[in-house]
mmCIF file of C-alpha atoms in Angstrom:
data_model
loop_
_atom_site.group_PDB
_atom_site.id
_atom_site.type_symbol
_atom_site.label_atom_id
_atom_site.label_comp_id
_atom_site.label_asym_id
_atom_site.label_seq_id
_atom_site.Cartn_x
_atom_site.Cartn_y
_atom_site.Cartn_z
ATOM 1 C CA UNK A 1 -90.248 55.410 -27.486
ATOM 2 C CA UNK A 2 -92.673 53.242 -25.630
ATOM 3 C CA UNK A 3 -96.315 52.336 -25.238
ATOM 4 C CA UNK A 4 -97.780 53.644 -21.794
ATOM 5 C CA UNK A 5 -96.392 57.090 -22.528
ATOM 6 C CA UNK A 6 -97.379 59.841 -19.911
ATOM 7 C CA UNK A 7 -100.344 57.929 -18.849
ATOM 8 C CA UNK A 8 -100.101 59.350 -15.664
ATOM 9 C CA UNK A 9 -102.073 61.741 -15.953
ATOM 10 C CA UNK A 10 -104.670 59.527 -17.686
ATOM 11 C CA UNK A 11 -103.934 56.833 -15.384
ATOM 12 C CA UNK A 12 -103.687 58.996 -11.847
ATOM 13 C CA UNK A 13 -102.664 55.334 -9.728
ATOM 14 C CA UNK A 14 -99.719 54.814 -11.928
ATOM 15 C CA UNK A 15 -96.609 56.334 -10.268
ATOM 16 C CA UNK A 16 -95.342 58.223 -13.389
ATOM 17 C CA UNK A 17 -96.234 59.329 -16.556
ATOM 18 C CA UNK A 18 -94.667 59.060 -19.914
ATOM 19 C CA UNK A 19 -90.619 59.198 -19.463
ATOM 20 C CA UNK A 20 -88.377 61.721 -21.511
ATOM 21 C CA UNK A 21 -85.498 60.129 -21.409
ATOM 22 C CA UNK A 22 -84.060 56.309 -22.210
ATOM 23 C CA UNK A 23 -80.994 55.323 -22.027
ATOM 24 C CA UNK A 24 -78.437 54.020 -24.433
ATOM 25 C CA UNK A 25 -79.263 50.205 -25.170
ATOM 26 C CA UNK A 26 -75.331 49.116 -24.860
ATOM 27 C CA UNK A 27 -75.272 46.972 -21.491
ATOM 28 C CA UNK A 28 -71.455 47.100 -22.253
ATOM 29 C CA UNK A 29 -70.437 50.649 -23.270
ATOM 30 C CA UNK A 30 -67.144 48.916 -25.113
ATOM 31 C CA UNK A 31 -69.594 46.294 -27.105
ATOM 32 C CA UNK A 32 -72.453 46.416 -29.116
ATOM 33 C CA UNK A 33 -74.545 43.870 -28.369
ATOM 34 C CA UNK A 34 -76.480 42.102 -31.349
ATOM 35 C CA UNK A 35 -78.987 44.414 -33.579
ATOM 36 C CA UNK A 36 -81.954 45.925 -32.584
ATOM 37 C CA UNK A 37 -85.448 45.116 -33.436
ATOM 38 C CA UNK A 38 -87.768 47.056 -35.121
ATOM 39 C CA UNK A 39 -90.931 47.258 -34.302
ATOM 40 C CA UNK A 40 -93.751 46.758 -37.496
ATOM 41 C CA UNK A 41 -96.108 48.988 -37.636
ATOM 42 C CA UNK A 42 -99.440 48.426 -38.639
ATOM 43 C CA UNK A 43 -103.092 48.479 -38.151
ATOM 44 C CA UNK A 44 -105.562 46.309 -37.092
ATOM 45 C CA UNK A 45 -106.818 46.045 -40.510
ATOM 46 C CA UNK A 46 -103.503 45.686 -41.776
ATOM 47 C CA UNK A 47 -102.154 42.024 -42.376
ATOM 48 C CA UNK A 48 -98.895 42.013 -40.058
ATOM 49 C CA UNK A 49 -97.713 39.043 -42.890
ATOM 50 C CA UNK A 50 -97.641 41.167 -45.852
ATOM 51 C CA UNK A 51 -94.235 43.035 -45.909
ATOM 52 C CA UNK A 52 -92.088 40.863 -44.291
ATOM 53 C CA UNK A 53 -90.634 41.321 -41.191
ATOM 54 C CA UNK A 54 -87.567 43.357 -42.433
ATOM 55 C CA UNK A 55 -87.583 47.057 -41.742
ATOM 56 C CA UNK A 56 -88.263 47.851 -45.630
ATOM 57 C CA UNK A 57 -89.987 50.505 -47.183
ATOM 58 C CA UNK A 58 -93.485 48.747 -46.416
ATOM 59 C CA UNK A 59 -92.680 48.528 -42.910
ATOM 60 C CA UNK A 60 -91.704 52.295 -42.551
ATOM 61 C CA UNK A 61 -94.249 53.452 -44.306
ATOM 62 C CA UNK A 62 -96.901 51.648 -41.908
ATOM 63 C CA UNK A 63 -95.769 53.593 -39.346
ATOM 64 C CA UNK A 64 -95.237 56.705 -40.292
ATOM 65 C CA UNK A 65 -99.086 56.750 -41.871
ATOM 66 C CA UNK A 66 -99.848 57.366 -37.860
ATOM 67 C CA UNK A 67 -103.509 56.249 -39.095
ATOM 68 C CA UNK A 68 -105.320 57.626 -35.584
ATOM 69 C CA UNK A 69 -103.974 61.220 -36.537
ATOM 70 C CA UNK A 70 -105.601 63.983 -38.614
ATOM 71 C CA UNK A 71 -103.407 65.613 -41.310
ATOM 72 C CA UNK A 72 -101.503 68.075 -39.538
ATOM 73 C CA UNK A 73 -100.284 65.678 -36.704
ATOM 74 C CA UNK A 74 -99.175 63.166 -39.484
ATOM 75 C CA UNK A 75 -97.596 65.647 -41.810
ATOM 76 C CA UNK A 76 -95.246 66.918 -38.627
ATOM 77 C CA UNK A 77 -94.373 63.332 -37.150
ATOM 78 C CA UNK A 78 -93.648 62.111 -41.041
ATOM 79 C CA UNK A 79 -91.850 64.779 -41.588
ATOM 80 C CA UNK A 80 -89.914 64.540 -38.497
ATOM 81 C CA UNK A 81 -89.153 60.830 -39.095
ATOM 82 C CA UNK A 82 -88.097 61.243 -42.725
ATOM 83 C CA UNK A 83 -85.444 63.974 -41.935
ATOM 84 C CA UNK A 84 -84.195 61.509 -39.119
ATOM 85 C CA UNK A 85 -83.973 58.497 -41.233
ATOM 86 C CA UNK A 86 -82.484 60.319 -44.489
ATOM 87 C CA UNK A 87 -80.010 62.293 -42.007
ATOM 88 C CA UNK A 88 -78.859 58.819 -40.233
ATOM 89 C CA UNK A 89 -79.933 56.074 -42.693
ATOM 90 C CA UNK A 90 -76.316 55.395 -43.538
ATOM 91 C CA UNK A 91 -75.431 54.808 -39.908
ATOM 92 C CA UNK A 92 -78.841 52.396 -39.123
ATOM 93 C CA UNK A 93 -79.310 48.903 -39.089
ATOM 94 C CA UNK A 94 -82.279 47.355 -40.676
ATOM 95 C CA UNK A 95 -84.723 45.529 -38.100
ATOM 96 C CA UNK A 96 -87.174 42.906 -37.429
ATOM 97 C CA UNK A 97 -89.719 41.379 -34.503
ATOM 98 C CA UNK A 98 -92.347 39.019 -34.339
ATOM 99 C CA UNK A 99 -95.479 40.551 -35.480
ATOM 100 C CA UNK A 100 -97.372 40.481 -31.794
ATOM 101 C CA UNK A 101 -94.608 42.633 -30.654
ATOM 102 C CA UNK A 102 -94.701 44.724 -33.912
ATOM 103 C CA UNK A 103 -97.946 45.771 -33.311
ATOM 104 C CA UNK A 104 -100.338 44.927 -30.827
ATOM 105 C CA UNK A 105 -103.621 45.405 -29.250
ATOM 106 C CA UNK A 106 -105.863 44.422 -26.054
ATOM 107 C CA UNK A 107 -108.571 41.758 -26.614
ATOM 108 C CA UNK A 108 -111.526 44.258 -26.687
ATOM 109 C CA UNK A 109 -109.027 46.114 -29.425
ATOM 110 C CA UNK A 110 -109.497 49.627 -27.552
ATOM 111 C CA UNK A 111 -106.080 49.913 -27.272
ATOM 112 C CA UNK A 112 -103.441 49.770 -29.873
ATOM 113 C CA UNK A 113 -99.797 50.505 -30.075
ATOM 114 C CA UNK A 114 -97.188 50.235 -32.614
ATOM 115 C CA UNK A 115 -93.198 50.464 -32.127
ATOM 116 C CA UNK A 116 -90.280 51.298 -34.218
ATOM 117 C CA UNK A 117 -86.949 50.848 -33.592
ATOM 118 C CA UNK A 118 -83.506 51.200 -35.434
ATOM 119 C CA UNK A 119 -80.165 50.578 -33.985
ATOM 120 C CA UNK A 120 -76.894 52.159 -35.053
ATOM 121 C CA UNK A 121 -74.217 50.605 -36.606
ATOM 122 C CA UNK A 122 -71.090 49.302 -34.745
ATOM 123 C CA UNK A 123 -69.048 52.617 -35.629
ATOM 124 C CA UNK A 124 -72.024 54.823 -35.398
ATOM 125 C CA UNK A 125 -72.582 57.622 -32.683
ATOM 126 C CA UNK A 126 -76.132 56.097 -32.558
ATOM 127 C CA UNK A 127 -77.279 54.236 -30.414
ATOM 128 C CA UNK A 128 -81.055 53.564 -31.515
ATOM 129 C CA UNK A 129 -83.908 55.640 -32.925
ATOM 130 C CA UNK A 130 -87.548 54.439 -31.356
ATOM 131 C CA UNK A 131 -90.639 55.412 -32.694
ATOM 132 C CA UNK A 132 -94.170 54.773 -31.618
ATOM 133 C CA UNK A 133 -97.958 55.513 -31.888
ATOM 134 C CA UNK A 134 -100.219 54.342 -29.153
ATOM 135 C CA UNK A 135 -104.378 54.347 -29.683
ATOM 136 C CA UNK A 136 -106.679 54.191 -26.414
ATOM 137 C CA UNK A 137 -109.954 54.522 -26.521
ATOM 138 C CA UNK A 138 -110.634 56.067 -22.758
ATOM 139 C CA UNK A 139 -114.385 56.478 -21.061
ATOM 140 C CA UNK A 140 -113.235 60.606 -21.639
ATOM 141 C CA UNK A 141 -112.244 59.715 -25.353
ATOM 142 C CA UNK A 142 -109.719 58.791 -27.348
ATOM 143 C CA UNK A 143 -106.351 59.498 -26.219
ATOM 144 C CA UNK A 144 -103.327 59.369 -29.174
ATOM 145 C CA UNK A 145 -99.462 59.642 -27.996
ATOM 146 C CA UNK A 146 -96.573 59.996 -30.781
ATOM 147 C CA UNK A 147 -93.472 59.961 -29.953
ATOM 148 C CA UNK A 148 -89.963 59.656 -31.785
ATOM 149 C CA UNK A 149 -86.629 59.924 -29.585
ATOM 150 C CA UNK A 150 -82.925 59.499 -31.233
ATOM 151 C CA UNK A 151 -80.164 58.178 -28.239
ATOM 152 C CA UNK A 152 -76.777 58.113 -28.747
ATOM 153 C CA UNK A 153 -74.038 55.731 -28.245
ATOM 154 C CA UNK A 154 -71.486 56.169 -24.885
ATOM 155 C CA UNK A 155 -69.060 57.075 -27.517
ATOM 156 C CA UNK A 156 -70.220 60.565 -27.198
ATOM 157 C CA UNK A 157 -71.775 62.616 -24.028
ATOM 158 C CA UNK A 158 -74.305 64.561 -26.402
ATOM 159 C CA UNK A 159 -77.724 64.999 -25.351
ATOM 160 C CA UNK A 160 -80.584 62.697 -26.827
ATOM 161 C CA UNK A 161 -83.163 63.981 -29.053
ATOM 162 C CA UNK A 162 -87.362 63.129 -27.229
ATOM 163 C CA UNK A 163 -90.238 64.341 -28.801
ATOM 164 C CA UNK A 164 -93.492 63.315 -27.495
ATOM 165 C CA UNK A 165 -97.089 64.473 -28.395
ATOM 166 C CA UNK A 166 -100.046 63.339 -26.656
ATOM 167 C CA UNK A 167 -103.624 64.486 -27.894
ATOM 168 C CA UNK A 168 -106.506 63.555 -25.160
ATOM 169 C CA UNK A 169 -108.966 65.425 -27.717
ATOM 170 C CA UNK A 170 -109.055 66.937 -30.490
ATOM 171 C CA UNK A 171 -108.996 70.803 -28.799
ATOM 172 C CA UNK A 172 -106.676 68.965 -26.102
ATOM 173 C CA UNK A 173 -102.341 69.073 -26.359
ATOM 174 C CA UNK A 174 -99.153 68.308 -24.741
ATOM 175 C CA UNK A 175 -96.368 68.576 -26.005
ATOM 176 C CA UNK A 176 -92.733 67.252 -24.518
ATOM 177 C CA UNK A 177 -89.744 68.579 -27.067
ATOM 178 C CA UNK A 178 -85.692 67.925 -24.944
ATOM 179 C CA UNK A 179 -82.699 67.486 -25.213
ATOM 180 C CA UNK A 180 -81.879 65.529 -22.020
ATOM 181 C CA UNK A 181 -78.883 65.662 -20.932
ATOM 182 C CA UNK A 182 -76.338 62.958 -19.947
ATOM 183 C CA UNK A 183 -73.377 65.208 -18.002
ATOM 184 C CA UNK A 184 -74.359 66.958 -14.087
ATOM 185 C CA UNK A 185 -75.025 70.323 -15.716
ATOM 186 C CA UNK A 186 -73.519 71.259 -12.251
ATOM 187 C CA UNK A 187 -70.504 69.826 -12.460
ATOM 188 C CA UNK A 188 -70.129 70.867 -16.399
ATOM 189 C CA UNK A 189 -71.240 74.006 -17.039
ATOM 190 C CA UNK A 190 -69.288 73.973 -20.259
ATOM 191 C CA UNK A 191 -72.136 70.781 -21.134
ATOM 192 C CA UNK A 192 -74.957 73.615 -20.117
ATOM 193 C CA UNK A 193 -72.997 76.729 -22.331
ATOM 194 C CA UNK A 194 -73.030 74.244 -25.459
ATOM 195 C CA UNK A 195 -76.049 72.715 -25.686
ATOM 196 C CA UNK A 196 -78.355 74.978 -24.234
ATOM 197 C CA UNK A 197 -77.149 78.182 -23.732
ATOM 198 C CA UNK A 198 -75.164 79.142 -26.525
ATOM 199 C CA UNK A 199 -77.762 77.903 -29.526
ATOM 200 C CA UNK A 200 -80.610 80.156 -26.884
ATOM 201 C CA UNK A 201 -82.856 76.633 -26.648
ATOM 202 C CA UNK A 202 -85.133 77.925 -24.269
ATOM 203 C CA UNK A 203 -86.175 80.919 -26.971
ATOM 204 C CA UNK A 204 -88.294 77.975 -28.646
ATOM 205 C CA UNK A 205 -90.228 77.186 -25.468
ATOM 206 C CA UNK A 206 -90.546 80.903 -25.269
ATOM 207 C CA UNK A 207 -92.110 80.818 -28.245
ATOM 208 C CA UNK A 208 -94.779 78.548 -27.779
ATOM 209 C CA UNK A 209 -95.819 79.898 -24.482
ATOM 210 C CA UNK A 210 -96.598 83.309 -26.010
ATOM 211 C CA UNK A 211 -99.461 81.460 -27.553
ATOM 212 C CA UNK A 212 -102.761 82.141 -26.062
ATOM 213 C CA UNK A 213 -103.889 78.977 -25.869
ATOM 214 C CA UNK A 214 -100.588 77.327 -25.014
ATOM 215 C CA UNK A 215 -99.509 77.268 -20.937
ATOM 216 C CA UNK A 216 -96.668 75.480 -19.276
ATOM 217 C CA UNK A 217 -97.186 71.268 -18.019
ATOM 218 C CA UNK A 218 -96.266 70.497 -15.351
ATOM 219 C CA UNK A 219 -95.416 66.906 -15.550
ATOM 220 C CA UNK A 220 -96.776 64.519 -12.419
ATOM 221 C CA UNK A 221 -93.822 62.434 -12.405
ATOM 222 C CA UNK A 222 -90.735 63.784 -10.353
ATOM 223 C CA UNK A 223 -88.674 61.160 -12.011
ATOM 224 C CA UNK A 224 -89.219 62.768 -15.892
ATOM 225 C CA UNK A 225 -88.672 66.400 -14.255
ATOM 226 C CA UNK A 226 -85.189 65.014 -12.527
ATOM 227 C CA UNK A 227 -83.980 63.901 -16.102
ATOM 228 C CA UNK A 228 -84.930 66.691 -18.535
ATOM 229 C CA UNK A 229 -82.977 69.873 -19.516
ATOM 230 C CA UNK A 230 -84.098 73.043 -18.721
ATOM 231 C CA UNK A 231 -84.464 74.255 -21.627
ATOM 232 C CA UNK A 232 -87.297 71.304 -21.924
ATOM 233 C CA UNK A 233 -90.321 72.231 -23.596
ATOM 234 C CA UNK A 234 -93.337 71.119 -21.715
ATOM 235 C CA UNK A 235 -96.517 72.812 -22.831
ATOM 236 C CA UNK A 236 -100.268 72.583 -23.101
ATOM 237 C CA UNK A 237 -102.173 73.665 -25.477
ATOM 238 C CA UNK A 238 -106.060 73.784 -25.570
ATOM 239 C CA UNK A 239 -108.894 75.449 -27.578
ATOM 240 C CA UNK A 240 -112.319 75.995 -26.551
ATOM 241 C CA UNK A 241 -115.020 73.343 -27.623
ATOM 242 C CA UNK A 242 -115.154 72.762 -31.573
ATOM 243 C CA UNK A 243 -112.216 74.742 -32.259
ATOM 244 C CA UNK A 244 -110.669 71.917 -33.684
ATOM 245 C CA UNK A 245 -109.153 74.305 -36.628
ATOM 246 C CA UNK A 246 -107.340 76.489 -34.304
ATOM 247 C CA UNK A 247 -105.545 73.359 -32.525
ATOM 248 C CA UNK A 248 -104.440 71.964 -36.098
ATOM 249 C CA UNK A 249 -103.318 76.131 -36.900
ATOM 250 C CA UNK A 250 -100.867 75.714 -33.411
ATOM 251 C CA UNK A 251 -99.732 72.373 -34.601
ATOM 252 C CA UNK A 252 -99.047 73.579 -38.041
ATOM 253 C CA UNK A 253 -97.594 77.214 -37.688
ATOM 254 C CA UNK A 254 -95.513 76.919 -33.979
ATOM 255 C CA UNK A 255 -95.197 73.197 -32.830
ATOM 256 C CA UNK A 256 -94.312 71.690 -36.117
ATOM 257 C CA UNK A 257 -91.863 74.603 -36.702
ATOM 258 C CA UNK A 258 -90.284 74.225 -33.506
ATOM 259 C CA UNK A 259 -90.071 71.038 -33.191
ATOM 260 C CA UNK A 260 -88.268 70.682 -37.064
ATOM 261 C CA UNK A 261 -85.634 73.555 -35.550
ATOM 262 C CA UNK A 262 -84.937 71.116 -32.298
ATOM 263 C CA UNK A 263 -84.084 68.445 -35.021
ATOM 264 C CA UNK A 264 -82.269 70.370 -37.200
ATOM 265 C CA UNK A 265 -80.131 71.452 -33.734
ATOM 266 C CA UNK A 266 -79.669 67.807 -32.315
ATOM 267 C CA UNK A 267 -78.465 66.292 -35.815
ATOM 268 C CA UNK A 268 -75.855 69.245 -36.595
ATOM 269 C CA UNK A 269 -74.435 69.910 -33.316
ATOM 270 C CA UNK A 270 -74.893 66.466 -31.127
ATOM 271 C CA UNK A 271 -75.890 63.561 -33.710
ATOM 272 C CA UNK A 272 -72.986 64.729 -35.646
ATOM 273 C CA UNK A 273 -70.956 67.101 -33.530
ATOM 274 C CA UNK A 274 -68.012 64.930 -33.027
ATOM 275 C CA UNK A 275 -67.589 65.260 -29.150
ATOM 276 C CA UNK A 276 -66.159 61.664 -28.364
ATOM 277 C CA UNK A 277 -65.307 60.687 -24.683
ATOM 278 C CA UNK A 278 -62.697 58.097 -23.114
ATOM 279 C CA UNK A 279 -63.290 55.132 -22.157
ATOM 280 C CA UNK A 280 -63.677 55.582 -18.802
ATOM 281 C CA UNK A 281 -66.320 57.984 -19.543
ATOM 282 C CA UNK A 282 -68.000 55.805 -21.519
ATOM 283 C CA UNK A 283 -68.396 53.564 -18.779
ATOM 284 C CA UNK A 284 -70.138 56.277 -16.922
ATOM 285 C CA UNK A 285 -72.258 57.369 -19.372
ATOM 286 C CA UNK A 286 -73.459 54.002 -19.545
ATOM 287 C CA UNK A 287 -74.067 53.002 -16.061
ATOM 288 C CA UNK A 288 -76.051 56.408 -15.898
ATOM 289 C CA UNK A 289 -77.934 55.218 -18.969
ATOM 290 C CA UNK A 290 -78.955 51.588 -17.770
ATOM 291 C CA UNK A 291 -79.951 53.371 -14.400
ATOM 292 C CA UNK A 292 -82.329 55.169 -16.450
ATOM 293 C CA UNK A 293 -83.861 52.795 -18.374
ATOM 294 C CA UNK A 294 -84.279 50.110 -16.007
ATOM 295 C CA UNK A 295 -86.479 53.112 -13.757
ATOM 296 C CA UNK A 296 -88.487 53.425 -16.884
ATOM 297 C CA UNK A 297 -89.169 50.347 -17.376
ATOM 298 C CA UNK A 298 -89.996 49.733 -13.552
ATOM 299 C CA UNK A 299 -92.122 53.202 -13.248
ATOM 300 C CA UNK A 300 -93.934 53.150 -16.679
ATOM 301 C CA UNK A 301 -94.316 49.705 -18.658
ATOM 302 C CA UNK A 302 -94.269 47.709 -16.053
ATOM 303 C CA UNK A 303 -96.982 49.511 -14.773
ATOM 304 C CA UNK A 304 -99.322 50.721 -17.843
ATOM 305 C CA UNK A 305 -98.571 47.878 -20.369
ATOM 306 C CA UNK A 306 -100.973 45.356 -18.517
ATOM 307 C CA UNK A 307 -103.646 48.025 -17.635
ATOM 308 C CA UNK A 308 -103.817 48.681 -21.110
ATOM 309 C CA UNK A 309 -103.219 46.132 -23.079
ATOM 310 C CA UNK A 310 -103.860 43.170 -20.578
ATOM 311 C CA UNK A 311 -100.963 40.683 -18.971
ATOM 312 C CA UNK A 312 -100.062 38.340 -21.132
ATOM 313 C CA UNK A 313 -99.573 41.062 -23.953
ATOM 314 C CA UNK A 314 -97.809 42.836 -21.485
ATOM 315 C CA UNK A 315 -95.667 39.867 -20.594
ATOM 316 C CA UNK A 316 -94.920 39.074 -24.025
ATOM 317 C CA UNK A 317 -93.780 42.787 -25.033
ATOM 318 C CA UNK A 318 -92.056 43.811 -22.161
ATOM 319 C CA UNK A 319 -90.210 39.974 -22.188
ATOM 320 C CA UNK A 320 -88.732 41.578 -25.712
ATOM 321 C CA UNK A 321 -87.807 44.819 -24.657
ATOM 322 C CA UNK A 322 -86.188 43.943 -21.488
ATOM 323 C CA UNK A 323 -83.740 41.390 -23.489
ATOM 324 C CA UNK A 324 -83.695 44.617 -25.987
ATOM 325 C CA UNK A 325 -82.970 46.627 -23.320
ATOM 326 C CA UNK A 326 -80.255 44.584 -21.057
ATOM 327 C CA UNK A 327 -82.398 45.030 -18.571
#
């Protein structure tokens, strides 16, 4: 749900990389404030006027075409984004933005990002889904990140659903799959029992680090390792030179699997698991949320959206998502 996802570790100077978690987008936990934006998707060969501006089918299906991304990496993150949209589509809004924030690019067009977003309805336990693709072409080669996160509203103190993939080759992989948490896991160990202990969340990561080719990532920024679960799956997964069959095989037979599971979890047991809070909880939970998302912003966007895409694109998109935002 951004554009300069974990570019730390493309970008070593910037202070952190790609992070997990964003908050709810309610500056007020007892208002929502006016719908959310979506952002277009599209390409740069794609005319940003045809379609409208309106979060239709045209729209959608611009972005989940993830045109950068061979057919295994599109099938899962379509896939993933259809069962999200059919699960919740009766508790989203529809969305529009100006088509320079729908999609952009810098002005040698080496870098290109697109942005989706849906907010919930006023009496939905959503908050906001946020999709994104971002395209950089790097002097090491071209460097895709996907990522689709679900955040719910301060009406509930279930964890948020983050899924990010970033592919710095084609034999190159990391994957980020959480459910961040929004309670002290300290202080609640019921919180910790529920959502990660009982439903055994940490068999997936397991899993995938049985893989030969798959080992633990170890994030560089402190700040995405502070707000993760730990049950978070953080792996990397690389092939030797040419294998390029054997990464799509991972992707298809044990990521894509595991990450459809996490889904199917999140939507059954937190998007819909009807754990409501007071209002003086929700208050919390959304002081704790605008702390987080204002540190993103500061850490990450402010930071990679000019080096990518140049400052007055920067200026422009992050002018829209801090108003988005409340930040």
């Amino acid at each position: 749900m951004a554009m300069a996802v974990a570019l730390a570790h493309f970008f070593p100077s910037s202070s952190s990389s790609r992070l997990c978690s964003l908050p709810s987008l309610r500056p007020n936990p007892l208002r929502k404030p006016a719908p959310l934006s979506c952002f277009s998707p599209a390409s740069p060969q794609m005319d940003l006027q045809q379609g409208g501006g309106g979060g239709g089918t045209g729209e959608r299906k611009r972005f989940v075409d993830f045109p950068y991304l061979s057919a295994p990496y599109k099938d899962m993150m379509a896939a993933l984004v259809s069962t999200v949209e059919s699960r919740l589509g009766s508790y989203l809004l529809p969305c529009t933005l100006p088509p320079d924030v729908q999609y952009f690019h810098n002005q040698s067009n080496t870098a290109r990002a697109c942005l989706h977003i849906r907010s919930g309805i006023e009496s939905s336990p959503i908050d906001f889904i946020f999709g994104s693709w971002l395209h950089c072409e790097l002097p090491s080669g071209a460097l895709n990140i996907m990522s689709l996160s679900v955040y719910l509203a301060p009406s509930t103190d279930a964890p948020n659903f983050v899924l990010e993939v970033i592919q710095s080759s084609p034999t190159s992989l990391v994957v980020i799959l959480d459910l961040p948490p929004r309670k002290d896991l300290v202080l609640h160990s019921d919180y910790l029992q529920s959502f990660y202990e009982d439903p055994q969340l940490d068999r997936h990561r397991q899993l995938l680090e049985q893989i030969p080719e798959v080992q633990p990532y170890n994030s560089p920024s402190l700040f995405l390792r502070s707000v993760i679960s730990p049950t978070a799956m953080l792996v990397r997964a690389a092939t030797e030179a040419g294998r390029v069959e054997r990464m799509e095989e991972i992707v298809v037979d044990h990521v894509s699997p595991v990450a459809k599971q996490v889904l199917a979890f999140w939507l059954d047991q937190c998007a819909f698991g009807e754990r409501e809070v007071g209002e003086n909880e929700r208050a919390d939970l959304a002081k704790r949320d605008l702390v987080i998302r204002k540190k993103y912003i500061e850490i990450d966007m402010a930071t990679n959206l000019p080096r990518l895409f140049g400052q007055e694109v920067a200026d422009r998109v992050l002018g829209v998502i801090k108003e988005v935002f409340g930040a």
